[in-house]
mmCIF file with all atom_site columns, C-alpha atoms in Angstrom:
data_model
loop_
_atom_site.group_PDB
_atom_site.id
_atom_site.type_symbol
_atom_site.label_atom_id
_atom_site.label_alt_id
_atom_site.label_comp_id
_atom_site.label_asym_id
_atom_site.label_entity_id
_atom_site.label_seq_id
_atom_site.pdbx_PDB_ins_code
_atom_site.Cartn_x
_atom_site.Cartn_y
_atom_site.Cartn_z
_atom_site.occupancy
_atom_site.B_iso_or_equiv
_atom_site.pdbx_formal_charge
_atom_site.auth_seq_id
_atom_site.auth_comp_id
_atom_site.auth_asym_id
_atom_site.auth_atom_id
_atom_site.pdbx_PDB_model_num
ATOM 1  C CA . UNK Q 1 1  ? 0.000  0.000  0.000   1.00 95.00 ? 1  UNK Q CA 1
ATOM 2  C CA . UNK Q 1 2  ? 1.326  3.239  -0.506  1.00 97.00 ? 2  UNK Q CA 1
ATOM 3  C CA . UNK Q 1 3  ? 0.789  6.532  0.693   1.00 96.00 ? 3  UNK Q CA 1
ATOM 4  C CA . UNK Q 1 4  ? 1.023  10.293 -1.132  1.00 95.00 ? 4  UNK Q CA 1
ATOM 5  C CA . UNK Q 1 5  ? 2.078  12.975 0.921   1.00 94.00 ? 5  UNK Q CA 1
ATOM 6  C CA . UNK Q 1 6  ? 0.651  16.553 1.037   1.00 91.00 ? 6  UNK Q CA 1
ATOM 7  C CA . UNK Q 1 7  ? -2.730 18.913 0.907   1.00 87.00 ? 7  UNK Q CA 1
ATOM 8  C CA . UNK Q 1 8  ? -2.961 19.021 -3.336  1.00 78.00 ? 8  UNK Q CA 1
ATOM 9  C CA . UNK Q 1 9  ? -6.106 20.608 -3.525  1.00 77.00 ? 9  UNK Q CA 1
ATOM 10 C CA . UNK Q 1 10 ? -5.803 23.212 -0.959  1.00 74.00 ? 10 UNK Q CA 1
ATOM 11 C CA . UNK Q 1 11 ? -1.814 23.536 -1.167  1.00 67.00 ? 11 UNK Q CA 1
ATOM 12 C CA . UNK Q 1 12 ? -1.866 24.408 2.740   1.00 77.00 ? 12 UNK Q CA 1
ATOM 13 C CA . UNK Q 1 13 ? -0.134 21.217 4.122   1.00 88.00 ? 13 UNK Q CA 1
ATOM 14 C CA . UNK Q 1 14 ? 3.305  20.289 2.542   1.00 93.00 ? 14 UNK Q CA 1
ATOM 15 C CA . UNK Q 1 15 ? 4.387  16.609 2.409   1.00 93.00 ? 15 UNK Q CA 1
ATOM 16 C CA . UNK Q 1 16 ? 7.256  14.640 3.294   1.00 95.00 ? 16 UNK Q CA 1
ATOM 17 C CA . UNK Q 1 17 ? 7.009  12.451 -0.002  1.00 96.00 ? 17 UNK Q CA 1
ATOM 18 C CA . UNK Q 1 18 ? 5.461  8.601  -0.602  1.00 97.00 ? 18 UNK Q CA 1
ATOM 19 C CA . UNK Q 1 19 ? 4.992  6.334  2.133   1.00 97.00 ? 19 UNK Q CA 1
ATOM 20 C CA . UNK Q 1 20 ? 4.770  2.257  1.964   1.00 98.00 ? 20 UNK Q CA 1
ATOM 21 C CA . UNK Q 1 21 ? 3.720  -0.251 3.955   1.00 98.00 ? 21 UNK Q CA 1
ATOM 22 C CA . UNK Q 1 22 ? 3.540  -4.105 3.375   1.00 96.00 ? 22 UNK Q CA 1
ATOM 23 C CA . UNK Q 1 23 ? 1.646  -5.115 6.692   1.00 97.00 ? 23 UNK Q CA 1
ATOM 24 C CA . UNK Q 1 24 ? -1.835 -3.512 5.782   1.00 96.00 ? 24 UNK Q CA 1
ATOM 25 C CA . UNK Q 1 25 ? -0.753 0.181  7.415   1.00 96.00 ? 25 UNK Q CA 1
ATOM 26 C CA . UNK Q 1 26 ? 0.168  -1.235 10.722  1.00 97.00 ? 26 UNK Q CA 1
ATOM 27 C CA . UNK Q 1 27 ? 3.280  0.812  9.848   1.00 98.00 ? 27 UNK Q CA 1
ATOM 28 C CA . UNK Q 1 28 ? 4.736  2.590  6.979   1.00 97.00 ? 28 UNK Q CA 1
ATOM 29 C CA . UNK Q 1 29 ? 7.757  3.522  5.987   1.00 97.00 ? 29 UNK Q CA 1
ATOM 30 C CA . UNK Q 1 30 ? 9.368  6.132  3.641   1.00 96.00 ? 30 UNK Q CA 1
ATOM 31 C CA . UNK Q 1 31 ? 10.553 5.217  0.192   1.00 97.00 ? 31 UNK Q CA 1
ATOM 32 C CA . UNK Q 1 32 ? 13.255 6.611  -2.062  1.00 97.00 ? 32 UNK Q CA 1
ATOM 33 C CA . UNK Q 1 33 ? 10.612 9.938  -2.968  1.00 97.00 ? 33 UNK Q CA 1
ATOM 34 C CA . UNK Q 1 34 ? 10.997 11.674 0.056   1.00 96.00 ? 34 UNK Q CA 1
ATOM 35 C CA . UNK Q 1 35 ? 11.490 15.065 1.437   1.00 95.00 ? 35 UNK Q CA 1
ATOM 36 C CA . UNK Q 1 36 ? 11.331 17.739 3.926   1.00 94.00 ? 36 UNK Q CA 1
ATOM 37 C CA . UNK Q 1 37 ? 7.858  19.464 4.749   1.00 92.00 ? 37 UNK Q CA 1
ATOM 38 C CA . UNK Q 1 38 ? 10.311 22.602 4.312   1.00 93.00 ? 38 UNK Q CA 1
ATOM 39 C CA . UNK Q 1 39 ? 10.933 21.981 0.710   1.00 93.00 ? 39 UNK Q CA 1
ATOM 40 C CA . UNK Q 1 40 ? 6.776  22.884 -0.016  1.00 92.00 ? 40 UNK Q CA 1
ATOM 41 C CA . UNK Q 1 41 ? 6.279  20.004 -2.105  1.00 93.00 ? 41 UNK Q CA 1
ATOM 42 C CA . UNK Q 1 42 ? 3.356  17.443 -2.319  1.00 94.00 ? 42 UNK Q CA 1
ATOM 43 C CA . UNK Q 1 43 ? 2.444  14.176 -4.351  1.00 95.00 ? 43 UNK Q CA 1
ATOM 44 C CA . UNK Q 1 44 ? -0.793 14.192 -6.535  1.00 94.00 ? 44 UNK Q CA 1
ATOM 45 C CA . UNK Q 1 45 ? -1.384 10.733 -7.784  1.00 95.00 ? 45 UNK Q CA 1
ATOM 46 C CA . UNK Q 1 46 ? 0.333  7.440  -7.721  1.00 97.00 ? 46 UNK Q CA 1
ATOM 47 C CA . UNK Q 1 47 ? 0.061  5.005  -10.778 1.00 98.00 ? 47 UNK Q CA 1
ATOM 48 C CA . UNK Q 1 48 ? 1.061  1.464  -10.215 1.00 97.00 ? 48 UNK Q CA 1
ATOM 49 C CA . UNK Q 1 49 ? 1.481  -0.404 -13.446 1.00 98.00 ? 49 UNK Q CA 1
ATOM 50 C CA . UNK Q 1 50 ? -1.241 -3.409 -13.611 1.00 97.00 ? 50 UNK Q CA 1
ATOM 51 C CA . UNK Q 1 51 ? 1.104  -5.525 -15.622 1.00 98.00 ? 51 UNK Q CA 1
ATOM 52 C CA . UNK Q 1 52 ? 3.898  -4.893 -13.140 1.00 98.00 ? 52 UNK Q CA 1
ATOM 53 C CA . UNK Q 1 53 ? 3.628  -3.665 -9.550  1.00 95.00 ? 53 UNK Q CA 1
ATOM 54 C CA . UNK Q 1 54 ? 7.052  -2.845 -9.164  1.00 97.00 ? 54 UNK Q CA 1
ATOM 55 C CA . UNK Q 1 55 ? 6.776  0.047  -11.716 1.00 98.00 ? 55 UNK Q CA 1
ATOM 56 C CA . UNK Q 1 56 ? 5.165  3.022  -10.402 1.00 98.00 ? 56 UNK Q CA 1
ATOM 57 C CA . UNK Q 1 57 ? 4.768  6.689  -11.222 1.00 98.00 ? 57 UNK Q CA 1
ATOM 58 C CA . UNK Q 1 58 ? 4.318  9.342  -8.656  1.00 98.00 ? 58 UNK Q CA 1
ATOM 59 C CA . UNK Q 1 59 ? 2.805  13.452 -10.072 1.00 96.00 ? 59 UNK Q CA 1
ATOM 60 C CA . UNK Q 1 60 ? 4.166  15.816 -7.781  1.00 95.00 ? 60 UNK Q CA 1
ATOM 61 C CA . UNK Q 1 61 ? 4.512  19.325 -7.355  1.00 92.00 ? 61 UNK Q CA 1
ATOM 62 C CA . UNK Q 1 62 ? 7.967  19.044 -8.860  1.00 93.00 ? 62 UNK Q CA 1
ATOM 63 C CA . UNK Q 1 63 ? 7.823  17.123 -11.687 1.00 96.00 ? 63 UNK Q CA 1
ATOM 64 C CA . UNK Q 1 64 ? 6.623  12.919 -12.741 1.00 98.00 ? 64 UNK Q CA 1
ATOM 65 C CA . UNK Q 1 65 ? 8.616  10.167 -10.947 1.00 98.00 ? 65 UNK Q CA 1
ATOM 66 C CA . UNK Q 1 66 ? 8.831  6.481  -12.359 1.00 98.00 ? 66 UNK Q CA 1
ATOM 67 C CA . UNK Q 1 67 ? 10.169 3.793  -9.813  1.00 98.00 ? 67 UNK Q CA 1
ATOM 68 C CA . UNK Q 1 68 ? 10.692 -0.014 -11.734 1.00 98.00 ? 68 UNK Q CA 1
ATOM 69 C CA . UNK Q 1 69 ? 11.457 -1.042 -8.322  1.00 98.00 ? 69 UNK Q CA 1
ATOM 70 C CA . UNK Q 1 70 ? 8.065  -0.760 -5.699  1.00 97.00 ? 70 UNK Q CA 1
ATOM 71 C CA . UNK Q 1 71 ? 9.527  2.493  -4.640  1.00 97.00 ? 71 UNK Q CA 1
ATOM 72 C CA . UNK Q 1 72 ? 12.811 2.139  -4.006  1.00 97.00 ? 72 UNK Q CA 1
ATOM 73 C CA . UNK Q 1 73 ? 14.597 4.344  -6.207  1.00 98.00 ? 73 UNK Q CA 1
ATOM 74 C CA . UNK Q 1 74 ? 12.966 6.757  -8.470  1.00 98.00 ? 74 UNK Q CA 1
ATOM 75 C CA . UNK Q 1 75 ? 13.735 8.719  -11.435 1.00 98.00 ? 75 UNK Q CA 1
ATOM 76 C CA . UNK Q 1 76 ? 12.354 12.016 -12.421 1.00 97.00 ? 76 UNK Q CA 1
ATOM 77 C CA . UNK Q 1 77 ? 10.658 11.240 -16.267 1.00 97.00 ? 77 UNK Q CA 1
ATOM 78 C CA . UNK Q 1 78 ? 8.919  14.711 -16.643 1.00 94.00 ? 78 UNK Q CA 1
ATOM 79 C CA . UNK Q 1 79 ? 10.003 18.413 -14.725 1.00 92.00 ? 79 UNK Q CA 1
ATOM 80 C CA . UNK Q 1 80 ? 7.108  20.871 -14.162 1.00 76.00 ? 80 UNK Q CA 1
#
């Protein structure tokens, strides 16, 4: 399961980047995405690829991120 960081619609809470956790959300931990809540940044929408759930792609206030990896490494694929 993962989690997106961040207030998108109202832009009033910053986020600390994409969360994950493989126990059901007992607990979560933070993947390669990450930041400070200082850097004013927040993730819109997380894709994970049907055909393979290791590739996902992350909109975020700075640009589209593609992970082939479940999130832990990402590259940026598209600046804003």
């Amino acid at each position: 399961m993962y989690l997106a960081t961040g207030d998108v619609d109202a832009s009033d809470t910053y986020g600390v980047g994409i969360l994950k956790s493989i126990n059901g959300g007992i607990t979560w931990n933070i993947t390669g995405l990450n930041w400070t809540t200082s850097q004013n940044r927040t993730v819109s929408r997380i894709i994970i690829n049907p055909n393979d759930n290791n590739m996902l792609f992350a909109g975020t206030s700075n640009g589209v991120f593609k992970s082939i990896d479940a999130g832990i490494t990402w590259t940026k694929v598209l600046s804003v």
